[in-house]
Coordinates of C-alpha atoms and ligand atoms in Angstrom, one line a residue:
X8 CA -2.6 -14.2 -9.8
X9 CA 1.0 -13.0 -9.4
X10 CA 1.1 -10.4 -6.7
X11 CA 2.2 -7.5 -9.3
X12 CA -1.1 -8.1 -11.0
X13 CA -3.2 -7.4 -7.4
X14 CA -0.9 -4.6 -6.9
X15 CA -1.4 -3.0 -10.3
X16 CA -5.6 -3.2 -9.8
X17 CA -5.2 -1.7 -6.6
X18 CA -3.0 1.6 -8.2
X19 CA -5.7 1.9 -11.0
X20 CA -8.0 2.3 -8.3
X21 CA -5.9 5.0 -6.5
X22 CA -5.6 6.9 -9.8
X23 CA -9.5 7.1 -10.1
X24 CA -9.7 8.2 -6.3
X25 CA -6.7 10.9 -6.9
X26 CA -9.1 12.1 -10.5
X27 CA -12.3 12.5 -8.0
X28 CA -10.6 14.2 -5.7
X29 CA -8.7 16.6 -8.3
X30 CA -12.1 17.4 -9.9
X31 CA -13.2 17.8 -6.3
X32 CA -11.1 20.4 -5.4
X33 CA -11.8 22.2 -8.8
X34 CA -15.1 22.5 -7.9
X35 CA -14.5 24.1 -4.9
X36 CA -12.1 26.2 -6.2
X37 CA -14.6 27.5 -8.1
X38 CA -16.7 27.6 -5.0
X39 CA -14.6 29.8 -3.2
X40 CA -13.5 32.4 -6.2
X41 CA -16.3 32.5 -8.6
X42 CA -19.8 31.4 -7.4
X43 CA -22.9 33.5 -8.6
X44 CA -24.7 34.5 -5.6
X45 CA -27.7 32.5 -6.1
X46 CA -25.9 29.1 -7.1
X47 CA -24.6 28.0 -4.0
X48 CA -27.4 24.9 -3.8
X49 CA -26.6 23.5 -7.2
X50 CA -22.7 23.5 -6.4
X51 CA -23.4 22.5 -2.6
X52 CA -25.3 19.3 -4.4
X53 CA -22.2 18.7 -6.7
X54 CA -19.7 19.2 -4.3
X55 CA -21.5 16.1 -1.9
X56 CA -22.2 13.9 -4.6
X57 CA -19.5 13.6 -5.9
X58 CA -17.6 13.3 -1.9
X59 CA -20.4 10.6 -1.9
X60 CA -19.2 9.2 -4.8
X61 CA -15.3 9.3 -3.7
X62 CA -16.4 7.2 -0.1
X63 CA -18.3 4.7 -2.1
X64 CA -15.2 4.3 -4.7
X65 CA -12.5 3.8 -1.5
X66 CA -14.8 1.9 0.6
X67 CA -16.0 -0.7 -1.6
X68 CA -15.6 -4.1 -0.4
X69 CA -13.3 -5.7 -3.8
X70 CA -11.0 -3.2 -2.3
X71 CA -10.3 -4.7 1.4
X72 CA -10.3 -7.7 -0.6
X73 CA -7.9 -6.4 -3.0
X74 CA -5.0 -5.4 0.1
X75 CA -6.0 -8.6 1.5
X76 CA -4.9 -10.6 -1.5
X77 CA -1.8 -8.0 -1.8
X78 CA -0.5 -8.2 1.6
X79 CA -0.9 -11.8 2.3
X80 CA 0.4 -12.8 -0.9
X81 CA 3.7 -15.0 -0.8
X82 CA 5.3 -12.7 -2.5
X83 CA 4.2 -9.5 -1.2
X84 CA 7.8 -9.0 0.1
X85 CA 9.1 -8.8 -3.6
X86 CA 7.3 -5.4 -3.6
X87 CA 9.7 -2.4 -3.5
X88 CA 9.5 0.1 -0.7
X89 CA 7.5 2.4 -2.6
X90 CA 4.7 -0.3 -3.9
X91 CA 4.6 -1.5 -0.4
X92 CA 4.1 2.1 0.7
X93 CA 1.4 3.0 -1.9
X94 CA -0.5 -0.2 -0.6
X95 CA -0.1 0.9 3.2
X96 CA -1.5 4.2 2.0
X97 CA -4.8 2.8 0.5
X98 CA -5.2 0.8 3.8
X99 CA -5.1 3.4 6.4
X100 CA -7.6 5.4 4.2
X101 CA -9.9 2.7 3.4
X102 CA -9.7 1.5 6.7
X103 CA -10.2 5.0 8.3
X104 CA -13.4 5.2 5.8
X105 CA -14.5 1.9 6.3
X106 CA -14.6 1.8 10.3
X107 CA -16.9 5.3 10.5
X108 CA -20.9 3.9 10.2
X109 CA -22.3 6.0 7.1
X110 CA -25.1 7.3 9.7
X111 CA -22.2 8.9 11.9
X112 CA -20.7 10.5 9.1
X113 CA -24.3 12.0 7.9
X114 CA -25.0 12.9 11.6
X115 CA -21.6 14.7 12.1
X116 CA -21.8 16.3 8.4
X117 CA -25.3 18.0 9.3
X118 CA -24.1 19.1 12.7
X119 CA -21.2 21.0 11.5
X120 CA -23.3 22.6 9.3
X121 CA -25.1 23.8 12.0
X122 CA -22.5 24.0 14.5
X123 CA -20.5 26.7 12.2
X124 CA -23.8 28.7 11.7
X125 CA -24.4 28.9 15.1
X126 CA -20.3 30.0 15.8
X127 CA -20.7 32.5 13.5
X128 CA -23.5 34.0 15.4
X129 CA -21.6 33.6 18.9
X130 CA -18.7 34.8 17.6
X131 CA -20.8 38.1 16.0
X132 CA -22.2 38.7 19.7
X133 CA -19.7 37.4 21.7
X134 CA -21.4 35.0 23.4
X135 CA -19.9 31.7 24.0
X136 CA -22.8 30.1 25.9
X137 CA -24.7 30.2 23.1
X138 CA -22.0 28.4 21.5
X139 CA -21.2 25.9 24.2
X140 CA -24.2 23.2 23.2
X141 CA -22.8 22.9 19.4
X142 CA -19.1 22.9 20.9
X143 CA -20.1 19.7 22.9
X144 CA -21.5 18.2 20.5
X145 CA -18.8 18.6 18.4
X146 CA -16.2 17.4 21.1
X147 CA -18.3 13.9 21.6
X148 CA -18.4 13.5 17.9
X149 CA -14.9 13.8 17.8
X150 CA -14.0 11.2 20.5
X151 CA -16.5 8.7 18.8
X152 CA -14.8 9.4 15.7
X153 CA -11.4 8.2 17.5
X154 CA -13.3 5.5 19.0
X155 CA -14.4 3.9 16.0
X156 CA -10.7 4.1 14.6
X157 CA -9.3 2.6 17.3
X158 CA -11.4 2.1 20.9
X159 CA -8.1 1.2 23.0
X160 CA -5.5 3.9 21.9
X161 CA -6.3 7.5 23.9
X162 CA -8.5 9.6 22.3
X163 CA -6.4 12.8 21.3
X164 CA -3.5 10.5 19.7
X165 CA -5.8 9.3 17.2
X166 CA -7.3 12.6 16.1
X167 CA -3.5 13.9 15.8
X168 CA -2.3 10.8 13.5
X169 CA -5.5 12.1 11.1
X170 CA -3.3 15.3 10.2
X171 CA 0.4 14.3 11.0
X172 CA 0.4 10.4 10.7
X173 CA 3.3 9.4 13.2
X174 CA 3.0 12.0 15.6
X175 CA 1.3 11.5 19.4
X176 CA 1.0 13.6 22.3
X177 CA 3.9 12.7 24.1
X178 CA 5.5 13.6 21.0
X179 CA 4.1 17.1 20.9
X180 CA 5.1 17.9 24.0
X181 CA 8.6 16.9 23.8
X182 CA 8.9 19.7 21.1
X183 CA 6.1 22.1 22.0
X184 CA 6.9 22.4 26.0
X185 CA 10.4 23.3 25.4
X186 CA 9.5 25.8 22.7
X187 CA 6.8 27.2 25.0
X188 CA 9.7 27.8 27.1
X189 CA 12.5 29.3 25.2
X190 CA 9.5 31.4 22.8
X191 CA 8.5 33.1 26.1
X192 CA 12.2 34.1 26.6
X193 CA 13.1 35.5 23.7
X194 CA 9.6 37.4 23.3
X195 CA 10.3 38.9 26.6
X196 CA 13.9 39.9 25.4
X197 CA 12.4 41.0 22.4
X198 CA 9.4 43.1 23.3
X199 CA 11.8 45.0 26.3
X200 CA 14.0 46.2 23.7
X201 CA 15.0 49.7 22.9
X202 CA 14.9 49.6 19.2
X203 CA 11.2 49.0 17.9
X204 CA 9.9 48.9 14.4
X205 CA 7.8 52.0 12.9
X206 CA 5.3 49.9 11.4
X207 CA 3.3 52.8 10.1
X208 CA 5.2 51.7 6.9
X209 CA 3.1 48.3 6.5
X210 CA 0.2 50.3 6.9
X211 CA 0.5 52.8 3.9
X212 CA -1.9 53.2 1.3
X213 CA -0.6 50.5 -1.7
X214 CA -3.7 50.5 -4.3
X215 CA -5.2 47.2 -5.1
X216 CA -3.7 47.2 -8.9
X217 CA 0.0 48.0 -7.6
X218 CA -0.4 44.8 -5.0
X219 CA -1.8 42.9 -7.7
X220 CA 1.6 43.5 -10.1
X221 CA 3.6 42.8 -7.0
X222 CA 2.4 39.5 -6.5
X223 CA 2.4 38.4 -10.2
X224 CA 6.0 39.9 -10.1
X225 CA 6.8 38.0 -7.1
X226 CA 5.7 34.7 -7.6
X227 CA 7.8 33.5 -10.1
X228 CA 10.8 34.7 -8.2
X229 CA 10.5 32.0 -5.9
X230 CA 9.8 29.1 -8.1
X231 CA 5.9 29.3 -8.5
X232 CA 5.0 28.2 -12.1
X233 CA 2.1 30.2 -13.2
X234 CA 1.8 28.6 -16.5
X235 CA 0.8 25.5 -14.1
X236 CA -1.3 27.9 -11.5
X237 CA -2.9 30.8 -10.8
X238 CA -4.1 33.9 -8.6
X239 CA -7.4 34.8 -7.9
X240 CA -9.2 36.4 -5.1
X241 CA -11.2 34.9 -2.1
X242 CA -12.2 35.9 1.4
X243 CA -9.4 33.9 3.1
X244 CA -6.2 32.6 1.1
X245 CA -5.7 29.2 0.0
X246 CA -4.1 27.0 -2.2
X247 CA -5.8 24.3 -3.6
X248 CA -4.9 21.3 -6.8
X249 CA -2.2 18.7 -7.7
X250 CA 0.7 18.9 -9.9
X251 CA -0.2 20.8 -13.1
X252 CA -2.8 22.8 -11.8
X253 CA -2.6 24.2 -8.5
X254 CA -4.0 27.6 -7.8
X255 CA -3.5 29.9 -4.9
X256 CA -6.1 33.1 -3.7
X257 CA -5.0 36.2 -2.0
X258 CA -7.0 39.2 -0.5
X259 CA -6.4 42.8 -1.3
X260 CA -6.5 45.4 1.9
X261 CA -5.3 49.2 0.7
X262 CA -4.0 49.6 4.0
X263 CA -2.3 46.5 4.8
X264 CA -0.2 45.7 2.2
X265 CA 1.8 42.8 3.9
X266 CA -1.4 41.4 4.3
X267 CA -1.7 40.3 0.6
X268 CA 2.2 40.2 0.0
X269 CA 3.0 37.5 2.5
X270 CA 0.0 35.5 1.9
X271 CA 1.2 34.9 -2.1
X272 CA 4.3 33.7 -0.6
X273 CA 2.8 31.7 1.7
X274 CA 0.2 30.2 -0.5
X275 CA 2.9 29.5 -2.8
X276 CA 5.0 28.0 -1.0
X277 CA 2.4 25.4 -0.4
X278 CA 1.6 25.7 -4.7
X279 CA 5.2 24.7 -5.4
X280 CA 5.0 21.9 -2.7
X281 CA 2.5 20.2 -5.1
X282 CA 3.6 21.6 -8.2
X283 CA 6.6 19.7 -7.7
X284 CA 5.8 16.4 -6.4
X285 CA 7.5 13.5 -8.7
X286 CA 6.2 13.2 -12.1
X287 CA 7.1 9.8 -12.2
X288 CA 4.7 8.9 -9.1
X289 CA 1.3 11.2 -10.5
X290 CA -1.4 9.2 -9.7
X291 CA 0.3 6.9 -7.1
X292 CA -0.6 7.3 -2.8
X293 CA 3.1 8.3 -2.5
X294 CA 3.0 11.3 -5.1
X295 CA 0.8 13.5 -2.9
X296 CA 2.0 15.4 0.4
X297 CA 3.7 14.2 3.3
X298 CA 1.9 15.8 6.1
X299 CA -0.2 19.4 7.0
X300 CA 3.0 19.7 8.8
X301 CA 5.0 19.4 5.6
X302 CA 2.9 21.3 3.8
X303 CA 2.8 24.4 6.4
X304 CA 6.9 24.1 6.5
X305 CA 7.2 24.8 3.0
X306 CA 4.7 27.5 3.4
X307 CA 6.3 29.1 6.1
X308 CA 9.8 28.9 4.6
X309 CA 8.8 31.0 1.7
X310 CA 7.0 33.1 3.7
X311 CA 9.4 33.7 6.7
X312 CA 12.3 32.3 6.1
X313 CA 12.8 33.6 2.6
X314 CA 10.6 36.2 2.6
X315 CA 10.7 38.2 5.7
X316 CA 14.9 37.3 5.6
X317 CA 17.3 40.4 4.7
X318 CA 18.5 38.5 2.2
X319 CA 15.7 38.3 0.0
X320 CA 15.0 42.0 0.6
X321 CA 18.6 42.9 -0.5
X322 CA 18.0 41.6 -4.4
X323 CA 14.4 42.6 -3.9
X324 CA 14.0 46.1 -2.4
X325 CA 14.8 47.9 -5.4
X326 CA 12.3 46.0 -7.5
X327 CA 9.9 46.5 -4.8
X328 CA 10.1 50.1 -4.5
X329 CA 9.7 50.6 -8.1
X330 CA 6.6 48.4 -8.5
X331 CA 5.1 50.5 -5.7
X332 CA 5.9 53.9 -7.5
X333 CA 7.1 56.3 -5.1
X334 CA 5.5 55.1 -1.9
X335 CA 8.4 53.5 -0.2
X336 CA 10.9 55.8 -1.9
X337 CA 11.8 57.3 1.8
X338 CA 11.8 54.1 3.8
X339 CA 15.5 53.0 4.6
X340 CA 16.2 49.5 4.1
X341 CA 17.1 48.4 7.4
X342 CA 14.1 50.6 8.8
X343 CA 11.7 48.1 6.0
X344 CA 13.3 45.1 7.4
X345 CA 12.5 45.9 10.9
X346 CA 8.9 46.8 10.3
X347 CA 8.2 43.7 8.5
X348 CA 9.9 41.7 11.3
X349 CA 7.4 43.6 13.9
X350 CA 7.2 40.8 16.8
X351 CA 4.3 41.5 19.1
X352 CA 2.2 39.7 21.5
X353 CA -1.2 40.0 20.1
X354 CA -5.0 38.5 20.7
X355 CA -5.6 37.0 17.3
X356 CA -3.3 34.1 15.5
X357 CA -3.9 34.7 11.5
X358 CA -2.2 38.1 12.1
X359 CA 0.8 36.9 14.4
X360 CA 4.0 37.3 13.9
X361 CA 6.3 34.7 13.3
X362 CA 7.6 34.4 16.7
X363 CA 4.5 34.2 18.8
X364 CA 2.5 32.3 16.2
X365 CA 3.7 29.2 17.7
X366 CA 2.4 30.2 21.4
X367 CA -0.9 30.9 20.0
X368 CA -0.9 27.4 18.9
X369 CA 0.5 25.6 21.7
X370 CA -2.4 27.0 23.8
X371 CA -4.6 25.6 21.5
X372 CA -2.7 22.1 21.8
X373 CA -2.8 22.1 25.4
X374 CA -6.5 23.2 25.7
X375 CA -6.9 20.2 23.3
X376 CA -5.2 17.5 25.3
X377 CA -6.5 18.7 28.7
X378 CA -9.8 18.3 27.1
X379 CA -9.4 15.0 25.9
X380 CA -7.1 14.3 29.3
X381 CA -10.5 15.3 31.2
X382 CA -7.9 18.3 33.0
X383 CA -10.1 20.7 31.5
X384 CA -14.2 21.1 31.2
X385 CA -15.1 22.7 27.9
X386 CA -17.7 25.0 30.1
X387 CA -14.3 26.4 30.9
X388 CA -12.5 26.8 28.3
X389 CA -13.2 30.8 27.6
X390 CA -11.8 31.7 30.6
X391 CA -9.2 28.9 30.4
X392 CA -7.9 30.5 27.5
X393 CA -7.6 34.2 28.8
X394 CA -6.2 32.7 31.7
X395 CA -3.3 30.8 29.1
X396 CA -3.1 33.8 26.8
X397 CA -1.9 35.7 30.0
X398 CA 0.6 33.3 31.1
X399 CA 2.1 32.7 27.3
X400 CA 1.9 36.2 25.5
X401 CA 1.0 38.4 28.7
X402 CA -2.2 39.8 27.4
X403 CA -5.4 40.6 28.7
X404 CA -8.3 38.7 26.2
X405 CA -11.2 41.5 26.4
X406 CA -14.1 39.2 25.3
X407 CA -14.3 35.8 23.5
X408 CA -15.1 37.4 20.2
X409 CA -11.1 38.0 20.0
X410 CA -10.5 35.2 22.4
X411 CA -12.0 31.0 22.4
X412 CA -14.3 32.1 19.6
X413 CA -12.0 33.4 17.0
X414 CA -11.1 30.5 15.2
X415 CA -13.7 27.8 12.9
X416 CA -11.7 24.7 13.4
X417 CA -13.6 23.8 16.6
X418 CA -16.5 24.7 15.2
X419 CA -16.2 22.3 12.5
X420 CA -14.9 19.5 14.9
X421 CA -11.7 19.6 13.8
X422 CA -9.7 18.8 16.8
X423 CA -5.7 17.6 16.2
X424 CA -5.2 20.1 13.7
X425 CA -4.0 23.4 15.2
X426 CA -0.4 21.7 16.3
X427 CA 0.1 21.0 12.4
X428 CA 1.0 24.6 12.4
X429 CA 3.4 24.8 14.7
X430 CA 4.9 21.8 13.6
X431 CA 5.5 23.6 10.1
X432 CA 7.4 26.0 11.7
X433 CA 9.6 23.7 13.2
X434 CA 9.8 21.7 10.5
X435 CA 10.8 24.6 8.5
X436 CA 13.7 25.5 10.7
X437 CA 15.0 21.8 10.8
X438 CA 15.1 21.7 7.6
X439 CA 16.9 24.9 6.5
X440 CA 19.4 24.2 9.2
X441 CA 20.1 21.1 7.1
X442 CA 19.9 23.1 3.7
X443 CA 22.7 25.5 5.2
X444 CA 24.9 22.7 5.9
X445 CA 24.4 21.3 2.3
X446 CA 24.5 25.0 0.7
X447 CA 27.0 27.0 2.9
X448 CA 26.7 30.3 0.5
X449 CA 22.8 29.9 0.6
X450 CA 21.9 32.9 2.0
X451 CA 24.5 34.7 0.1
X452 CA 23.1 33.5 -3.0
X453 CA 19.5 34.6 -1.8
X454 CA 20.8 38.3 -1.4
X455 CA 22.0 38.2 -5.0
X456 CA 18.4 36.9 -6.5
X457 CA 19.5 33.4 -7.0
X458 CA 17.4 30.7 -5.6
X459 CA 18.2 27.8 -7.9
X460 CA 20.2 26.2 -4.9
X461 CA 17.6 26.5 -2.2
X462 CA 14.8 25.8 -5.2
X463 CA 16.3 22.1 -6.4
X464 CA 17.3 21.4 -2.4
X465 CA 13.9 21.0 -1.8
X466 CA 12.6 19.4 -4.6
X467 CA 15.1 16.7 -4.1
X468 CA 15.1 16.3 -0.3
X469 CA 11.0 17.5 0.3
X470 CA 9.1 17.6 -2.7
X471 CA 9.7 14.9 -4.8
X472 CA 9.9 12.2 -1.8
X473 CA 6.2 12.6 -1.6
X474 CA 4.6 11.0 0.7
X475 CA 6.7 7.6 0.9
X476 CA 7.6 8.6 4.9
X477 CA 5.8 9.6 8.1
X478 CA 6.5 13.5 8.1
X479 CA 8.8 12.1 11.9
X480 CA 10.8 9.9 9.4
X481 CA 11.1 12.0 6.9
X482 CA 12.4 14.7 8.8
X483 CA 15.1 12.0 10.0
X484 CA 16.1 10.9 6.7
X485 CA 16.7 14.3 5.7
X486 CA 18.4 15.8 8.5
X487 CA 19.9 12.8 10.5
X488 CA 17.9 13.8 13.3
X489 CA 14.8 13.6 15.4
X490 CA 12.5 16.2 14.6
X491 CA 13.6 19.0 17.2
X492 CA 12.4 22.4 18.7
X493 CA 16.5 23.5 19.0
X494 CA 16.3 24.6 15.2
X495 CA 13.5 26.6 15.3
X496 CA 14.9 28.5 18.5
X497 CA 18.2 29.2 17.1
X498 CA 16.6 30.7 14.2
X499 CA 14.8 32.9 16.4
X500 CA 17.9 34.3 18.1
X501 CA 20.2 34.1 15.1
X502 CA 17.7 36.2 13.4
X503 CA 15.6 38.3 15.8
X504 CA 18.4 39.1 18.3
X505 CA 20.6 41.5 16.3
X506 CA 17.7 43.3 14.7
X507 CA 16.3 44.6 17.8
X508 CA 19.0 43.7 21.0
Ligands
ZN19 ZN1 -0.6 27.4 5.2

């Protein structure tokens, strides 16, 4: 059989997985948004069989056989870059499937379970013994999971590669140590200065309905198609779906208007990430996201880098202030963009701002790798992290509640992920210096309400490339350089330096 013939099987068989997984995510869209109470059995059932049926579709043995006759075919080299990419896809997930023993998997699975329960509880009482023994077991299910994937690369470079394929520790700390460094700096710069926000303006009463208008006003502004999407409400935002339907969630809090505000941008920054992957690759391994650290830049960059910019405020004020009736009616602008540019050393990371998110995360990286390293005991790690959370943001953590325990992702055993965050950011950064150099008048444009430009420079250069790159490479191709902590950093001090020094 001609090796076009293999190849074309194998994509049929990706367009199946890529259906499961859509209908998948439906489902727990649903899930989230608009579960009856007493229903959550029946949709936990649905939701595992049909996460059964999606292993048992990409692990089935025709399939190894399948890349086998693909890759060692004569021909295999007549395959263009993208074919050859799909197929290297499909490996590495079949072969991340195939190398975890179905008992481990069921083991793990039911120990989560009961691992979040039980951090929910700690977390409730503040009481991180009681949550140590789950935490464990957690952490050795981790490292076996590594070890199954591969038993003779370190531990903690394998669990990163499951969230940002390409990236490794040394990696990590080539950007994050250096942006430890020059974060602490400008923070300290930042938090000694004489000019401070009034940020009793974020916290004004803004009713439900009137945030609600906002956001649908909003959205489409910055490129989200809502005849392809959708808002709803859930407990924590998300964004979830592929292509033509990809819907986001917000929460409403009366008092804390930003809170719902900057979530819609941020959730759709992610929506119009996968709104606007190539048409022409649908159902293909290439037309899906990059990387979590992809996906969070594009995020962020709506969010932050459009949203929290002057710029953006200068076209958008006016609108604002009449959606809002006459709440904001006394606010001057430069006092609005001040507020919602508030930079703070605080205890909890969701509510950061955008200049000490990054520390927050970096203390979770390093608590990671000294873990894995065997610096660090995990008995230790609550007071390892007030210790850290002194050193970084120079704050006392009063219990574990608002310190170790805040966060699920350990919980739920999901060790490598946290960096993805940061990496967005610096992603982000890279990647609009690159969009300045392409689009001098960009943020000129922005302040007049025309984001065509900044819109179609990331569809071309992010978007539509898919996933056809590591995130590393990707970044590269785009900007001609390494990904790079100096972008991000300039940003900050282009940006945060003549609003407050
Ligand atoms: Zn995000």
């Amino acid at each position: 059989m001609k090796v076009k013939e293999y190849y074309k099987k194998l994509i049929g068989k990706a367009k199946e997985l890529r259906f499961l997984d859509t209908i998948s995510m439906l489902v727990g869209w649903d899930y989230e948004v608009n579960l009856p109470p007493k229903s959550v059995e029946q949709r936990s059932e649905q939701m595992s069989y049909i996460s059964e049926l999606s292993h048992r579709e990409l692990t089935d043995s025709d399939n190894g056989q399948l890349i086998k006759q693909i890759m060692e075919h004569p021909d295999y080299e007549t395959l263009t870059e993208r074919e050859q990419r799909n197929v290297y896809i499909f490996k590495r997930e079949y072969d991340r499937a195939i190398k975890l023993p179905v008992e481990f998997v069921k083991e793990r699975a039911a120990a989560r379970v009961k691992s979040i329960e039980i951090w929910k509880k700690a977390k409730k009482t503040d009481d991180f013994k009681l949550f140590l023994p789950a935490l464990k077991k957690m952490f050795e299910f981790a490292k076996k999971h590594a070890e199954y994937l591969d038993p003779d690369a370190p531990v903690y470079d394998t669990l990163l590669d499951l969230y940002e394929p390409g990236m490794t520790v040394a990696q990590y700390n080539s950007i994050f140590s250096p942006l430890k460094e020059a974060t602490v700096e400008i923070l300290d710069k930042i938090v000694h200065a004489e000019k401070q926000p009034d940020t009793s303006i974020l916290s004004r009463t803004v009713p439900k309905d009137i945030q609600e208008k906002l956001a649908h006003d909003v959205m489409p502004v910055i490129g989200y198609d809502l005849q392809r999407g959708r808002l709803d409400t859930a407990v924590h935002p998300f964004t979830t779906g592929f292509y033509d339907d990809v819907r986001i969630t917000t929460r409403y809090m009366e008092d804390f208007w930003p809170g719902c505000f900057f979530a819609v941008l941020h959730e759709a920054g992610h929506a119009i990430y996968e709104q606007n992957q190539n048409p022409k690759w649908k159902y293909e391994p290439v037309g899906g996201y990059c990387s979590m650290g992809i996906h969070e830049s594009q995020s962020r960059f709506h969010e932050n880098t459009l949203g929290r910019s002057k710029e953006f405020w200068k076209f958008y004020y006016d609108k604002f202030k009449e959606l809002t009736d006459e709440i904001f009616d006394d606010v001057a602008f430069d006092d609005f963009i001040l507020a919602i540019n508030k930079v703070e050393p605080s205890l909890i990371r969701v509510e950061a701002d955008e200049v000490t998110y990054n520390l927050h995360i970096i203390l979770r990286f390093e608590l990671e790798r000294d873990l894995f390293e065997g610096k660090i005991k995990i008995e230790d790690l609550a007071d390892t992290w007030k210790d850290k959370m002194h050193d970084l943001l120079g704050i006392e953590v009063p219990n574990d509640t608002l310190g170790v325990l805040q966060d699920t992702h350990w919980a739920g055993g999901m060790f490598g992920y946290f960096p993805t965050y940061a990496l967005g950011n610096v992603y982000a950064a890279q990647l609009m210096h690159k969009m300045a150099e392409d689009i001098p008048k960009w943020r000129e444009e922005l302040s007049t309400g025309n984001l065509d430009g900044i819109a179609k420079w990331l569809q071309k250069h992010v978007h539509e490339t898919g996933d056809l790159y590591d995130a590393p490479v990707l970044i590269k191709k785009i900007t001609g350089k390494e990904p790079s902590h100096i972008y991000l950093v300039e940003y900050f001090k282009e940006k945060y330096y003549p609003l407050y020094c």
